[in-house]
């Protein structure tokens, strides 16, 4: 082994790498005339990349609109809690760039873009731990970037109010419809109540009921008084009838002197004429006078009072006649009292029937009244609901507000053209250098000294005459091994 190390040394300017022998001096001699090529390639690549970036990567401008969300310190009502919707902030941010909003922006600005292209040009971000939304539009023209950013913000605010108020708007529409229907029903109920009162001639149930109760009380008092009066009259009539039974009906009236009967009858007839002028023919006085004249006439005819003898004339007893007249008077008063009692009873019954009718009408009227009150309360409740929904609609409009409109940017955004050109130049330099090295290293036309004198690695055999045989043979074997290895 020592012999191998001793006799197999290489030159100082020759290097062995993985079995490949590279002569650095020869390599440098081949490269120094071509060292400018990688730099030229790098410059060309950088220039070409810069021109392509300049052509295909246009300047872009960013405009930013700032929107703030106000805190809503309104408590939800227990009756209609869905008027004030509480939407998460991140959810709201996700709704800004929905397809419908993008289509509306494209339509308003008359853009020849698809919603996806517009979506890629807009960025939505939230302020750091704040209720701020930044809507940033990136565009090739600064004025258009401002328009897109402001239009997206305006469309979002308009749409948010619509979304936020969708429930309140439906509730408001429903309550308005119900309010209109209830008002019509209330008017119908009021008209029905008025028609009912007019049909049955009702002014006030309480007053009419009180009036009827007073009327019944008065009639019953009069009925009792009439009953007492009738009882008294019936007792008097009974007493008069009893007296009539004990009194003679006729008694001697007078003694008529002969020759004076005819003159007496004439006087009585004159008196009768005077009575008829003052009373009717049914008057008891007239009837008594007629009876007296008839009695005188009968006595005159029977006894022929033409003689000079005195004659007694009998007639109706005046007391009996007076009692008879009282009897007739009591009977008439009793008849009138009975009629009055019947009238009072009829009036009492009619008043009671009127009370019963009023009670029945009062129930029907109360149904009309209750229905009218029910509709009135419903209308009042619905008016309150409509007011609440209107307040909700107005409050939801002011949830978001643009606090800073987008302004035209002064400078465009970084396009990284120089960075791209530098990267392209570095890449071209690296690739060209590697290619150049590979061409030089693996160029078969370039010969090293090892290619020209391969025996140099075998070594020189010593002179056989000057060395011992063992050393000569060992050197020879090493040289043989080296030759076999090189082959």
Coordinates of N, CA and C in Angstrom, one line a residue, residues 262-411:
X262 N -204.9 70.8 36.4 CA -204.5 71.2 35.0 C -203.4 72.3 35.1
X263 N -203.7 73.3 35.9 CA -202.7 74.4 36.0 C -201.4 73.9 36.6
X264 N -201.5 72.9 37.5 CA -200.3 72.3 38.1 C -199.5 71.6 37.1
X265 N -200.1 70.8 36.2 CA -199.4 70.1 35.2 C -198.8 71.1 34.2
X266 N -199.4 72.2 33.9 CA -198.9 73.2 33.1 C -197.6 73.8 33.7
X267 N -197.6 74.0 35.0 CA -196.4 74.6 35.6 C -195.3 73.6 35.6
X268 N -195.6 72.3 35.8 CA -194.6 71.3 35.8 C -194.0 71.2 34.4
X269 N -194.8 71.3 33.4 CA -194.3 71.2 32.0 C -193.3 72.4 31.7
X270 N -193.7 73.6 32.2 CA -192.8 74.7 32.0 C -191.5 74.5 32.7
X271 N -191.6 73.9 33.9 CA -190.3 73.6 34.7 C -189.5 72.6 33.9
X272 N -190.2 71.6 33.3 CA -189.5 70.6 32.5 C -188.7 71.2 31.3
X273 N -189.4 72.2 30.7 CA -188.8 72.8 29.5 C -187.5 73.6 30.0
X274 N -187.6 74.2 31.1 CA -186.4 74.9 31.6 C -185.3 73.9 32.0
X275 N -185.6 72.8 32.6 CA -184.6 71.7 32.9 C -184.0 71.2 31.6
X276 N -184.8 71.0 30.6 CA -184.2 70.5 29.3 C -183.2 71.4 28.7
X277 N -183.5 72.7 29.0 CA -182.5 73.7 28.4 C -181.2 73.6 29.1
X278 N -181.2 73.2 30.4 CA -179.9 73.1 31.1 C -179.3 71.7 31.1
X279 N -180.1 70.7 31.1 CA -179.6 69.3 31.2 C -180.1 68.5 30.0
X280 N -179.5 67.3 29.9 CA -179.9 66.4 28.8 C -181.1 65.6 29.3
X281 N -181.7 64.9 28.4 CA -182.9 64.1 28.7 C -182.6 62.9 29.6
X282 N -181.3 62.6 29.7 CA -180.9 61.5 30.6 C -180.6 61.9 32.0
X283 N -180.7 63.2 32.2 CA -180.4 63.7 33.5 C -181.5 63.3 34.5
X284 N -181.1 62.9 35.7 CA -182.1 62.4 36.7 C -183.1 63.4 37.0
X285 N -182.8 64.7 37.1 CA -183.8 65.7 37.4 C -184.8 65.8 36.3
X286 N -184.3 65.7 35.0 CA -185.3 65.8 33.9 C -186.2 64.5 34.0
X287 N -185.6 63.4 34.2 CA -186.4 62.2 34.3 C -187.4 62.2 35.4
X288 N -186.9 62.7 36.6 CA -187.9 62.8 37.7 C -189.0 63.8 37.4
X289 N -188.7 64.9 36.7 CA -189.8 65.8 36.4 C -190.8 65.2 35.4
X290 N -190.2 64.5 34.4 CA -191.1 63.8 33.5 C -192.0 62.8 34.2
X291 N -191.4 62.0 35.1 CA -192.2 61.0 35.8 C -193.3 61.7 36.7
X292 N -192.9 62.8 37.3 CA -193.9 63.6 38.1 C -195.1 64.1 37.3
X293 N -194.7 64.6 36.1 CA -195.8 65.1 35.2 C -196.7 63.9 34.7
X294 N -196.0 62.8 34.4 CA -196.8 61.6 34.0 C -197.7 61.1 35.1
X295 N -197.2 61.2 36.4 CA -198.1 60.8 37.5 C -199.3 61.7 37.7
X296 N -199.0 63.0 37.6 CA -200.1 64.0 37.7 C -201.1 63.8 36.5
X297 N -200.6 63.5 35.4 CA -201.5 63.3 34.2 C -202.3 62.0 34.4
X298 N -201.7 61.0 35.0 CA -202.4 59.7 35.2 C -203.5 59.9 36.2
X299 N -203.2 60.6 37.3 CA -204.2 60.8 38.3 C -205.3 61.7 37.8
X300 N -205.0 62.6 36.9 CA -206.0 63.5 36.4 C -206.9 62.8 35.5
X301 N -206.4 61.8 34.7 CA -207.2 61.1 33.8 C -208.0 60.1 34.5
X302 N -207.5 59.5 35.6 CA -208.2 58.4 36.3 C -209.4 59.0 37.1
X303 N -209.1 60.0 37.8 CA -210.1 60.5 38.7 C -210.9 61.7 38.2
X304 N -210.6 62.1 37.1 CA -211.3 63.2 36.4 C -211.4 64.4 37.4
X305 N -210.3 65.1 37.5 CA -210.2 66.1 38.5 C -210.9 67.4 38.0
X306 N -212.1 67.2 37.7 CA -212.9 68.4 37.3 C -213.9 68.8 38.4
X307 N -213.9 67.9 39.4 CA -214.8 68.2 40.5 C -214.1 69.1 41.5
X308 N -214.8 69.5 42.5 CA -214.3 70.5 43.5 C -213.7 69.8 44.7
X309 N -213.5 68.4 44.7 CA -213.0 67.7 45.8 C -211.5 67.6 45.7
X310 N -210.8 67.6 46.9 CA -209.4 67.5 46.9 C -208.9 66.1 46.6
X311 N -207.7 66.1 46.0 CA -207.1 64.8 45.5 C -205.7 64.7 46.0
X312 N -205.2 63.5 46.5 CA -203.8 63.3 46.9 C -203.1 62.7 45.7
X313 N -202.0 63.3 45.5 CA -201.2 62.9 44.3 C -200.0 62.1 44.9
X314 N -199.8 60.8 44.4 CA -198.7 60.0 44.9 C -197.6 60.1 43.8
X315 N -196.4 60.1 44.2 CA -195.3 60.1 43.3 C -194.0 59.4 43.9
X316 N -193.0 59.4 43.2 CA -191.8 58.7 43.6 C -191.2 59.4 44.8
X317 N -190.7 58.6 45.8 CA -190.1 59.2 47.0 C -188.8 59.9 46.6
X318 N -188.7 61.2 47.0 CA -187.5 61.9 46.6 C -186.2 61.3 47.3
X319 N -186.3 60.8 48.5 CA -185.2 60.1 49.1 C -184.8 58.9 48.4
X320 N -185.8 58.2 47.9 CA -185.6 56.9 47.2 C -184.9 57.3 45.9
X321 N -185.5 58.4 45.3 CA -184.9 58.9 44.0 C -183.4 59.3 44.2
X322 N -183.2 60.0 45.3 CA -181.8 60.4 45.5 C -180.9 59.3 45.8
X323 N -181.4 58.3 46.5 CA -180.6 57.1 46.7 C -180.3 56.3 45.4
X324 N -181.4 56.4 44.6 CA -181.3 55.7 43.3 C -180.2 56.4 42.5
X325 N -180.3 57.7 42.5 CA -179.2 58.5 41.8 C -177.8 58.2 42.3
X326 N -177.7 58.1 43.7 CA -176.4 57.8 44.2 C -176.0 56.4 43.8
X327 N -176.9 55.5 43.7 CA -176.6 54.1 43.3 C -176.1 54.2 41.9
X328 N -176.8 54.9 41.0 CA -176.3 55.0 39.6 C -174.9 55.7 39.6
X329 N -174.8 56.7 40.4 CA -173.5 57.4 40.4 C -172.4 56.4 40.9
X330 N -172.6 55.7 42.0 CA -171.6 54.7 42.5 C -171.3 53.6 41.4
X331 N -172.4 53.2 40.8 CA -172.2 52.1 39.8 C -171.4 52.6 38.6
X332 N -171.7 53.9 38.2 CA -170.9 54.5 37.2 C -169.4 54.7 37.6
X333 N -169.2 55.2 38.8 CA -167.8 55.4 39.3 C -167.1 54.1 39.5
X334 N -167.9 53.1 39.9 CA -167.3 51.7 40.0 C -166.9 51.2 38.7
X335 N -167.8 51.5 37.7 CA -167.4 51.0 36.3 C -166.2 51.7 35.8
X336 N -166.1 53.0 36.1 CA -164.9 53.8 35.7 C -163.7 53.3 36.4
X337 N -163.8 53.0 37.7 CA -162.7 52.5 38.5 C -162.2 51.2 38.0
X338 N -163.2 50.3 37.7 CA -162.8 49.0 37.1 C -162.1 49.2 35.8
X339 N -162.6 50.1 35.0 CA -161.9 50.4 33.7 C -160.5 50.9 34.0
X340 N -160.4 51.8 35.0 CA -159.1 52.4 35.3 C -158.1 51.3 35.9
X341 N -158.7 50.4 36.7 CA -157.9 49.3 37.2 C -157.4 48.4 36.0
X342 N -158.3 48.2 35.1 CA -157.9 47.4 33.9 C -156.8 48.1 33.1
X343 N -157.0 49.4 33.0 CA -156.1 50.2 32.2 C -154.7 50.2 32.9
X344 N -154.8 50.4 34.3 CA -153.5 50.4 35.0 C -152.8 49.1 34.9
X345 N -153.6 48.0 35.0 CA -153.0 46.7 34.9 C -152.4 46.4 33.5
X346 N -153.2 46.9 32.5 CA -152.7 46.8 31.1 C -151.4 47.6 30.9
X347 N -151.4 48.8 31.5 CA -150.2 49.7 31.4 C -149.0 49.0 32.1
X348 N -149.3 48.5 33.3 CA -148.2 47.8 34.0 C -147.7 46.6 33.2
X349 N -148.6 45.8 32.7 CA -148.1 44.7 31.9 C -147.4 45.1 30.7
X350 N -147.9 46.2 30.0 CA -147.2 46.7 28.8 C -145.8 47.2 29.2
X351 N -145.7 47.9 30.3 CA -144.4 48.4 30.7 C -143.4 47.3 31.1
X352 N -144.0 46.2 31.7 CA -143.1 45.1 32.0 C -142.7 44.4 30.7
X353 N -143.7 44.3 29.8 CA -143.3 43.7 28.5 C -142.2 44.6 27.8
X354 N -142.4 45.9 28.0 CA -141.4 46.8 27.4 C -140.0 46.6 28.1
X355 N -140.0 46.4 29.4 CA -138.8 46.1 30.1 C -138.2 44.8 29.6
X356 N -139.0 43.8 29.4 CA -138.5 42.5 28.9 C -137.9 42.7 27.5
X357 N -138.7 43.5 26.7 CA -138.2 43.7 25.3 C -136.9 44.5 25.3
X358 N -136.8 45.5 26.3 CA -135.6 46.2 26.4 C -134.4 45.4 26.8
X359 N -134.7 44.4 27.7 CA -133.7 43.5 28.2 C -133.2 42.6 27.0
X360 N -134.2 42.2 26.2 CA -133.8 41.4 25.0 C -133.0 42.3 24.0
X361 N -133.5 43.5 23.8 CA -132.8 44.4 22.9 C -131.4 44.8 23.5
X362 N -131.4 44.9 24.8 CA -130.1 45.3 25.4 C -129.1 44.2 25.2
X363 N -129.5 42.9 25.2 CA -128.5 41.9 24.9 C -128.0 41.9 23.5
X364 N -129.0 42.1 22.5 CA -128.6 42.3 21.1 C -127.7 43.5 21.0
X365 N -128.2 44.6 21.6 CA -127.4 45.9 21.5 C -126.0 45.7 22.1
X366 N -125.9 44.9 23.2 CA -124.6 44.7 23.9 C -123.7 43.9 23.0
X367 N -124.3 43.0 22.2 CA -123.5 42.3 21.3 C -122.9 43.2 20.2
X368 N -123.8 44.1 19.7 CA -123.2 45.1 18.8 C -122.2 46.0 19.4
X369 N -122.5 46.4 20.7 CA -121.6 47.2 21.4 C -120.2 46.6 21.7
X370 N -120.3 45.3 22.1 CA -119.1 44.6 22.4 C -118.3 44.4 21.1
X371 N -118.9 44.1 20.0 CA -118.2 43.9 18.8 C -117.6 45.3 18.3
X372 N -118.3 46.4 18.5 CA -117.7 47.7 18.2 C -116.5 48.0 19.1
X373 N -116.6 47.7 20.4 CA -115.5 47.9 21.3 C -114.3 47.1 21.0
X374 N -114.7 45.8 20.6 CA -113.6 44.9 20.2 C -112.8 45.4 19.0
X375 N -113.5 45.8 18.0 CA -112.9 46.4 16.8 C -112.1 47.7 17.1
X376 N -112.7 48.5 18.0 CA -112.0 49.7 18.4 C -110.7 49.4 19.1
X377 N -110.7 48.4 20.0 CA -109.5 48.1 20.7 C -108.5 47.5 19.7
X378 N -109.0 46.7 18.8 CA -108.1 46.1 17.8 C -107.5 47.1 16.9
X379 N -108.3 48.1 16.5 CA -107.7 49.2 15.7 C -106.7 50.0 16.5
X380 N -106.9 50.2 17.8 CA -106.0 50.9 18.6 C -104.7 50.1 18.8
X381 N -104.8 48.8 19.0 CA -103.6 47.9 19.1 C -102.8 47.9 17.7
X382 N -103.6 47.8 16.6 CA -102.9 47.8 15.3 C -102.2 49.1 15.0
X383 N -102.8 50.2 15.4 CA -102.2 51.5 15.2 C -100.9 51.6 16.0
X384 N -100.9 51.0 17.2 CA -99.6 51.0 18.0 C -98.6 50.1 17.3
X385 N -99.0 48.9 16.7 CA -98.1 48.0 16.0 C -97.5 48.7 14.8
X386 N -98.4 49.4 14.1 CA -97.9 50.1 12.9 C -96.9 51.2 13.2
X387 N -97.1 51.9 14.3 CA -96.2 52.9 14.8 C -94.8 52.3 15.2
X388 N -94.9 51.1 15.9 CA -93.7 50.4 16.3 C -92.9 50.0 15.1
X389 N -93.6 49.4 14.1 CA -92.9 48.9 12.9 C -92.3 50.1 12.1
X390 N -93.0 51.2 12.1 CA -92.4 52.4 11.4 C -91.2 52.9 12.1
X391 N -91.2 52.9 13.4 CA -90.0 53.2 14.2 C -88.8 52.3 13.9
X392 N -89.2 51.0 13.8 CA -88.2 50.0 13.5 C -87.6 50.2 12.1
X393 N -88.4 50.5 11.1 CA -87.9 50.8 9.8 C -87.0 52.0 9.8
X394 N -87.4 53.1 10.5 CA -86.6 54.3 10.5 C -85.3 54.1 11.3
X395 N -85.3 53.3 12.3 CA -84.1 53.0 13.1 C -83.1 52.1 12.4
X396 N -83.6 51.2 11.6 CA -82.7 50.3 10.9 C -82.0 50.9 9.7
X397 N -82.5 52.0 9.2 CA -81.9 52.7 8.1 C -80.5 53.3 8.6
X398 N -80.4 53.7 9.8 CA -79.2 54.4 10.3 C -78.2 53.5 11.0
X399 N -78.3 52.2 10.8 CA -77.3 51.3 11.4 C -75.9 51.5 10.8
X400 N -75.8 51.7 9.5 CA -74.5 51.9 8.9 C -74.5 53.3 8.2
X401 N -73.3 53.9 8.2 CA -73.1 55.2 7.6 C -71.7 55.3 7.0
X402 N -71.7 56.0 5.8 CA -70.4 56.2 5.2 C -69.8 57.4 5.9
X403 N -68.6 57.2 6.5 CA -68.0 58.3 7.2 C -66.9 58.9 6.4
X404 N -66.4 58.2 5.4 CA -65.4 58.8 4.5 C -65.6 58.2 3.1
X405 N -65.9 59.0 2.1 CA -66.0 58.6 0.8 C -64.6 58.3 0.2
X406 N -64.6 57.5 -0.8 CA -63.3 57.2 -1.5 C -62.8 58.5 -2.3
X407 N -61.5 58.7 -2.2 CA -60.9 59.8 -2.9 C -59.9 59.3 -4.0
X408 N -59.7 60.0 -5.0 CA -58.7 59.6 -6.1 C -57.3 59.4 -5.5
X409 N -56.7 58.2 -5.6 CA -55.4 58.0 -5.1 C -54.3 58.8 -5.9
X410 N -53.3 59.2 -5.2 CA -52.2 60.0 -5.8 C -51.2 59.1 -6.5
X411 N -51.0 58.0 -6.0 CA -50.0 57.1 -6.6 C -50.6 55.7 -6.9

